XYZ file of C-alpha atoms in Angstrom:
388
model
C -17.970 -19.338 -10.629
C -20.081 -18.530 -7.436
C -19.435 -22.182 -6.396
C -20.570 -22.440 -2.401
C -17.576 -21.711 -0.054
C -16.434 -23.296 3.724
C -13.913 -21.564 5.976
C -12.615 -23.773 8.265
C -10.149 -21.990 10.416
C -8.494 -21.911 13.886
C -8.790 -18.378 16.574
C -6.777 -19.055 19.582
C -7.142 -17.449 23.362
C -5.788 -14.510 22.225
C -8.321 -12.851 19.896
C -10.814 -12.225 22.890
C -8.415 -9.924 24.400
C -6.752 -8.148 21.277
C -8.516 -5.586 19.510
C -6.209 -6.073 16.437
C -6.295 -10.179 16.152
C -10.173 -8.506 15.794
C -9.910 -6.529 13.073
C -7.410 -8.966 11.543
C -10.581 -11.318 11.256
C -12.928 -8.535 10.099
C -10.834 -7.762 7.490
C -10.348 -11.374 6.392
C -13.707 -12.412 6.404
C -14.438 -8.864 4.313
C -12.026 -9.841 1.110
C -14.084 -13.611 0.780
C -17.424 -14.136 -0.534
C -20.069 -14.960 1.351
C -19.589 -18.336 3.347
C -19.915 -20.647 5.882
C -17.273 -20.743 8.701
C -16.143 -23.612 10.687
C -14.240 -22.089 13.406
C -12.402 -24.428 15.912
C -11.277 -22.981 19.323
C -8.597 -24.718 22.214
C -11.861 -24.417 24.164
C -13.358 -27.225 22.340
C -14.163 -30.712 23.596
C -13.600 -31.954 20.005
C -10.202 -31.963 17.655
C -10.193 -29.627 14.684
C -10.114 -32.569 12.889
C -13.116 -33.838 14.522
C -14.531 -30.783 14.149
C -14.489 -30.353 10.133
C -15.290 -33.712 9.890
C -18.817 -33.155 11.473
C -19.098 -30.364 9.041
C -17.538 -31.359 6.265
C -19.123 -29.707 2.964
C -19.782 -31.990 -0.105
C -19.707 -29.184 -2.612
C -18.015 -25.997 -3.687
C -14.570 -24.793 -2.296
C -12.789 -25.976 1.521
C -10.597 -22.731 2.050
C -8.036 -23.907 5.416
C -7.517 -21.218 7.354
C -4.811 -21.746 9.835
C -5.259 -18.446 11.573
C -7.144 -15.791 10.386
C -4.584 -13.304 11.193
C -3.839 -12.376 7.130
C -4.237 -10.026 4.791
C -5.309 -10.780 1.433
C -7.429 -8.522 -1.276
C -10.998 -9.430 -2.798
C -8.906 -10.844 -5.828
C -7.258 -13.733 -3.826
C -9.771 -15.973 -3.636
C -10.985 -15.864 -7.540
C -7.674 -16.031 -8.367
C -7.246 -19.563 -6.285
C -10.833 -20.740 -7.291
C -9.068 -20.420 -11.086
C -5.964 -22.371 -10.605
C -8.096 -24.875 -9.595
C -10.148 -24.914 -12.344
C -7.827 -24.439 -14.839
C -5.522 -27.495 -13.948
C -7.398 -30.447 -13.185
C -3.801 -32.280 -11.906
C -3.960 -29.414 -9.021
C -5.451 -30.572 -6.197
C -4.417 -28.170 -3.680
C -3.989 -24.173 -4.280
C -1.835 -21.742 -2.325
C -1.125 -17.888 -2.736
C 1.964 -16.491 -3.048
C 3.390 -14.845 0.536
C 6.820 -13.587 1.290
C 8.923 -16.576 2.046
C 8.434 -16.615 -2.394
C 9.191 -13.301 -3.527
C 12.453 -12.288 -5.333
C 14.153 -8.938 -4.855
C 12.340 -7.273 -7.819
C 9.167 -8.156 -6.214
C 10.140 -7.114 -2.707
C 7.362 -5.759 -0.578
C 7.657 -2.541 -0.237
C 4.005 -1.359 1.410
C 3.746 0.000 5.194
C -0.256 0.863 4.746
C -3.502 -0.993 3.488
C -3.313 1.371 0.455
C 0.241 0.230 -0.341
C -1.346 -3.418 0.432
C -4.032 -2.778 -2.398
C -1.289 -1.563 -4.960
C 1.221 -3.995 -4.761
C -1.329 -6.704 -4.601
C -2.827 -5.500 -8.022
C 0.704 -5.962 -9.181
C 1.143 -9.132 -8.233
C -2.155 -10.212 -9.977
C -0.430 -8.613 -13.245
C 2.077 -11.524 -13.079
C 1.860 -14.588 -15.255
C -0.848 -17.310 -13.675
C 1.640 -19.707 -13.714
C 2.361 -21.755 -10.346
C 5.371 -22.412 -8.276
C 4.910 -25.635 -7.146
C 4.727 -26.713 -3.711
C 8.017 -26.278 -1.523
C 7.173 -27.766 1.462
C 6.200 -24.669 3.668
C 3.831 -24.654 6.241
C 0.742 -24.016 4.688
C -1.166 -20.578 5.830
C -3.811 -20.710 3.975
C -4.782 -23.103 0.945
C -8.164 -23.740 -1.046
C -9.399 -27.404 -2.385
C -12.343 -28.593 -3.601
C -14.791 -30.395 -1.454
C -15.452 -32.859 -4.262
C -11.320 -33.486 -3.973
C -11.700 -33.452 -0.292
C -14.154 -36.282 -0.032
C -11.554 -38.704 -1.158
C -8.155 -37.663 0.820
C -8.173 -38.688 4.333
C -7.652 -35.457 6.405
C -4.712 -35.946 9.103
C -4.841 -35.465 12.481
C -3.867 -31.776 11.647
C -5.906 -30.625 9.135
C -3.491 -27.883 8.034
C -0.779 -29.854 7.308
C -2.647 -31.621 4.362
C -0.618 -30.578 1.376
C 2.232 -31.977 2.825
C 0.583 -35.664 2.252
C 0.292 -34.819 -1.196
C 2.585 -34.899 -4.107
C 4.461 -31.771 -5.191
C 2.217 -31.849 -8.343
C -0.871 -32.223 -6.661
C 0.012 -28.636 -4.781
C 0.889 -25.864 -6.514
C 1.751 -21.869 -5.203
C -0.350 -19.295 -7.122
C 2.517 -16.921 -8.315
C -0.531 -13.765 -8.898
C -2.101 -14.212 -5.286
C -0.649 -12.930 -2.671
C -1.010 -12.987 1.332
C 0.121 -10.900 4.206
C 0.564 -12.501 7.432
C 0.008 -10.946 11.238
C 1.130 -14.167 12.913
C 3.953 -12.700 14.924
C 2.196 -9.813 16.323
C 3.324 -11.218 19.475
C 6.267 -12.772 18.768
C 8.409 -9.711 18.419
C 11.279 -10.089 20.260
C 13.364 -6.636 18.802
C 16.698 -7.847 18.898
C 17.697 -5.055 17.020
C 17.024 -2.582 20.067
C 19.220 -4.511 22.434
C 22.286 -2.160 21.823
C 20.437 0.391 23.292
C 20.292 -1.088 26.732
C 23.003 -0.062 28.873
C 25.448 -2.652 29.855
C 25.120 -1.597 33.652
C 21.800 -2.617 33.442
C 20.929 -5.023 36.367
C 17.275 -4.899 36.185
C 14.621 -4.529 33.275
C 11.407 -3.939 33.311
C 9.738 -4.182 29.902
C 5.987 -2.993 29.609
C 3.794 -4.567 27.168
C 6.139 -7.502 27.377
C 3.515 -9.619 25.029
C 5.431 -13.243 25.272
C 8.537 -11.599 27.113
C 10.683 -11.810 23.810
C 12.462 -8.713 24.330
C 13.048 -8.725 27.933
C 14.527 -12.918 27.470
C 17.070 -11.270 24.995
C 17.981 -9.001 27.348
C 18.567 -11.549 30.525
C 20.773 -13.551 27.585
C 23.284 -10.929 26.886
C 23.330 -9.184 30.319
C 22.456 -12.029 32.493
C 20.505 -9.291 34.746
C 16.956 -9.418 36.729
C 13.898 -8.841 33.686
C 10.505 -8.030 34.550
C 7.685 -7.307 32.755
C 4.047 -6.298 32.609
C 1.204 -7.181 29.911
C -1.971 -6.699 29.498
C -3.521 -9.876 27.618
C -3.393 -12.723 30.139
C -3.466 -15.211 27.235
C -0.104 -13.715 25.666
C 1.351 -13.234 29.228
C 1.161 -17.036 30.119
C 3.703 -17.513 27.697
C 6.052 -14.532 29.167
C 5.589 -15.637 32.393
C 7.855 -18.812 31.741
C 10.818 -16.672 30.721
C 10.673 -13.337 33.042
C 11.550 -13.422 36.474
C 8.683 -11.244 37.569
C 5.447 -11.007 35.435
C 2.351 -8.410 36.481
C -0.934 -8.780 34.229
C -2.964 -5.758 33.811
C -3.177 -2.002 33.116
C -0.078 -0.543 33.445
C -1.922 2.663 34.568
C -3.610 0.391 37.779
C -0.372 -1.501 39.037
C 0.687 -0.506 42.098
C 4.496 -1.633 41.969
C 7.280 -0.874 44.857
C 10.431 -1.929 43.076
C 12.856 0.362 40.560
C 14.586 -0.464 37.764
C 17.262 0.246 35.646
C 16.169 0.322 32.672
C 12.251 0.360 31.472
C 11.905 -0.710 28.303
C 8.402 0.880 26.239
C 8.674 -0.445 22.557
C 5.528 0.612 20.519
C 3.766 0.807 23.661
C 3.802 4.640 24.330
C 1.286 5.537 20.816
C -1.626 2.774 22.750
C -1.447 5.695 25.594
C -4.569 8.490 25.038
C -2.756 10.060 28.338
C 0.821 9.106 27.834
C 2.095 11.866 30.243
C 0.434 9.579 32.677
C 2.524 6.883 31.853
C 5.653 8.697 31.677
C 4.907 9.997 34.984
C 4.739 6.189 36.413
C 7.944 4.856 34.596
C 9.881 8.188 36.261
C 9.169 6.868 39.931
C 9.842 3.230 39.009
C 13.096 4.152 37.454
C 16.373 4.064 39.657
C 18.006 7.438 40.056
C 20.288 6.877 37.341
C 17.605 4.750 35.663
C 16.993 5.119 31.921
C 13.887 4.806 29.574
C 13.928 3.011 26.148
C 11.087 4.250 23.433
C 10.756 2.757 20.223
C 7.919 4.588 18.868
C 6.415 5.001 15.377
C 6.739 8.070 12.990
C 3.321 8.944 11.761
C 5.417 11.895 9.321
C 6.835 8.811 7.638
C 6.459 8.614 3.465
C 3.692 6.166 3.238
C 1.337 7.872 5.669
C 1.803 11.296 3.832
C 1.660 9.828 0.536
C -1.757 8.381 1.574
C -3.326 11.290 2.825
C -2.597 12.936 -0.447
C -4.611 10.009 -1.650
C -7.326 10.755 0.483
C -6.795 7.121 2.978
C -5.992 7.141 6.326
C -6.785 3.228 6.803
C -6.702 1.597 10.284
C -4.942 -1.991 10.316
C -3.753 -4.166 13.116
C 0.006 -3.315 12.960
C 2.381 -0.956 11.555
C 1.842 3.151 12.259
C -1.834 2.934 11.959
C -2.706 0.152 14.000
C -6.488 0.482 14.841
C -5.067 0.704 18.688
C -3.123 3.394 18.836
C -4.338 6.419 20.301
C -1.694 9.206 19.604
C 1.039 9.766 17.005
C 4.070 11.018 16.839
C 6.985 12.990 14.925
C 10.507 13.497 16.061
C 9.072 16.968 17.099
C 6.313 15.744 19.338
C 8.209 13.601 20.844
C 11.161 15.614 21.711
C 8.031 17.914 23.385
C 6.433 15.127 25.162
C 9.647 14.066 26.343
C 11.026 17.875 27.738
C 7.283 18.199 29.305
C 7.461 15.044 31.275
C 11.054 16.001 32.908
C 13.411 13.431 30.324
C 16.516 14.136 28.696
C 17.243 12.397 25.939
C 20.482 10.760 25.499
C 19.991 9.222 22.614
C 17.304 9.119 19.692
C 17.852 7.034 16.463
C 15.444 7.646 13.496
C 15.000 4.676 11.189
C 15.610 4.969 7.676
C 14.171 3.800 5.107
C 15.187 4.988 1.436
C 12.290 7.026 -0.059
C 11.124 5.279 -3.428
C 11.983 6.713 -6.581
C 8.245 7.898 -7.645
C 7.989 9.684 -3.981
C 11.105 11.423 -3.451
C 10.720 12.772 -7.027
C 6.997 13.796 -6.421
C 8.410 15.416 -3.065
C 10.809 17.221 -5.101
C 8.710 18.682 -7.271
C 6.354 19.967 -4.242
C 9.749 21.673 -2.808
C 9.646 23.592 -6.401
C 6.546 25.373 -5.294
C 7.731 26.711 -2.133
C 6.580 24.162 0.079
C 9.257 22.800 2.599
C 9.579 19.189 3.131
C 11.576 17.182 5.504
C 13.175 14.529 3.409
C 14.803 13.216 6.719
C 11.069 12.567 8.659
C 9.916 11.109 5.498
C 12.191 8.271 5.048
C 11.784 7.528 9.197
C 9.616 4.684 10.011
C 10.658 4.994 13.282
C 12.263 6.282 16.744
C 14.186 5.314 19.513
C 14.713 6.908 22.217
C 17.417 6.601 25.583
C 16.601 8.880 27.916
C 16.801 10.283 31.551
C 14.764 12.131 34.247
C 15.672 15.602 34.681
C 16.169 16.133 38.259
């Protein structure tokens, strides 16, 4: 094929402060072919529509990027490149993502390893398309030879949505991953974990103040919080009462609270006695401390390092920003050593697959003891107290 390729994509505010929007875009740009990017920034004097229009290729492939925070393989973009090819009707290609896949095909990878496996599988499928539902479009590939006579709207992303449901087609054997709410996590599911008596929250690494807003809704208390990238933290300062911007480890804050929420924060700590030490005198007497921290024990890690991978990516247990991991064990430790009791600590469970609990099984045979429990944990949370 080797047809000349254009990226033309959008990378908001937020990538110069996040080490994982980063690698997101590394890793992005490493599964494509050589090409040429168009990148358009809120920085710019010009639209992105402006923008692509001033660089607008006349041959080869137009891949639209809406944010390069996704995960595809280096088959995804041959595998687009031949839909279009193939079907000369198809004017606009899309891979397949999530909001498509049936039960049978549900993803069920927590690493890049898993990634790379169940990717291959989904280029196994048939190369038949699904055609276009009306989604917002991710990421899509066109030629530039189709381009040159569609007029691009004011928002070049939405342009399959001015096309006809036959003109756009989704590629049922591509597939994408997307990192678009890395900041948009607001963890409902952790609320019942907050005590009712709560009258003030503080919840560090608030990102866009998700969390601590779901809190204020149900307990109609005080919620603070503190973040670290001033880009995400404009948008949590319009829904906290009280915002601070920085290094948690710098802040020099007089007020308590009742609760201090820490959720996937504590594993970005290379000294996270230090921080325990701060959240102790911040927290009311009878003040409590909510973890939700990561279980690096869990099936998919271990079953990699068997493999030989331990693969950094921007989320999940081995996000390329966390500095220490933990099992229930550690963390009980780390806990006892910084003067907490726990009250409460949850593991979340998620049933082993067939191939590794039998595999496991089979290791127990030998002599070897294994923790069924840890393996199937993705994660912990943790209520606790100061001691004292």
């Amino acid at each position: 094929m080797n047809q000349t390729l254009t990226v033309f994509t959008t990378i908001n505010v937020s990538y110069a402060d996040s080490d994982e929007l980063q690698l997101c875009l590394k890793m992005f740009s490493d599964a494509l072919p050589p090409a040429n990017w168009v990148i358009h920034t809120p920085d710019m004097l010009v639209t992105a529509q402006a923008l692509f229009q001033q660089n607008k290729p006349t041959e080869g492939y137009v891949l639209f990027v809406k944010e390069p925070a996704l995960l595809i393989d280096k088959q995804t973009y041959p595998l687009l490149e031949k839909h279009l090819i193939n079907d000369s009707n198809v004017i606009v290609v899309l891979p397949s993502d999530g909001r498509n896949i049936n039960n049978k095909l549900a993803a069920n990878y927590y690493t890049l390893r898993g990634f790379e496996r169940y990717s291959v599988g989904f280029c196994k499928q048939s190369d038949a398309n699904l055609p276009y539902d009306g989604r917002e479009p991710w990421v899509f590939l066109i030629s530039a030879k189709n381009l040159k006579h569609l007029t691009l709207p004011e928002n070049p992303f939405s342009l399959p949505a001015q096309l006809t449901r036959e003109q756009v087609v989704i590629a049922m054997n591509a597939y994408s991953h997307p990192f678009f709410n890395y900041y948009d996590e607001s963890r409902v599911d952790l609320l019942p974990f907050v005590p009712i008596s709560t009258q003030s929250l503080l919840d560090v690494g608030c990102s866009r103040g998700g969390f601590a807003e779901a809190v204020k809704t149900k307990l109609h208390c005080r919620v603070s919080g503190i973040e670290m990238n001033r880009h995400e933290a404009q948008s949590a300062e319009k829904v906290l009462d009280r915002l601070w911007v920085g290094d948690v480890l710098s802040l020099e804050i007089q007020e308590q609270f009742d609760c201090i929420s820490c959720l996937d924060v504590l594993e970005h700590f290379a000294n996270p006695q230090q921080l325990l030490k701060i959240i102790r005198h911040w927290l009311t007497p009878d003040g409590r401390v909510l973890l939700n921290v990561p279980n690096v024990g869990f099936w998919a890690i271990v079953e990699d390092l068997l493999a030989g991978r331990w693969d950094y990516v921007p989320a999940g247990i081995l996000c390329n920003t966390h500095m220490r991991f933990y099992t229930q064990y550690s963390l009980r430790q780390l806990l006892q050593e910084c003067g907490f009791n726990i009250i409460t600590l949850e593991s979340h469970r998620i049933p082993l697959p067939e191939h590794v609990e039998i595999g496991f099984n089979d290791y127990q045979k030998t002599g070897l003891r294994v923790d069924f429990d840890n393996l199937s944990t993705l994660a912990f949370t943790v209520l606790a107290e100061p001691i004292g």
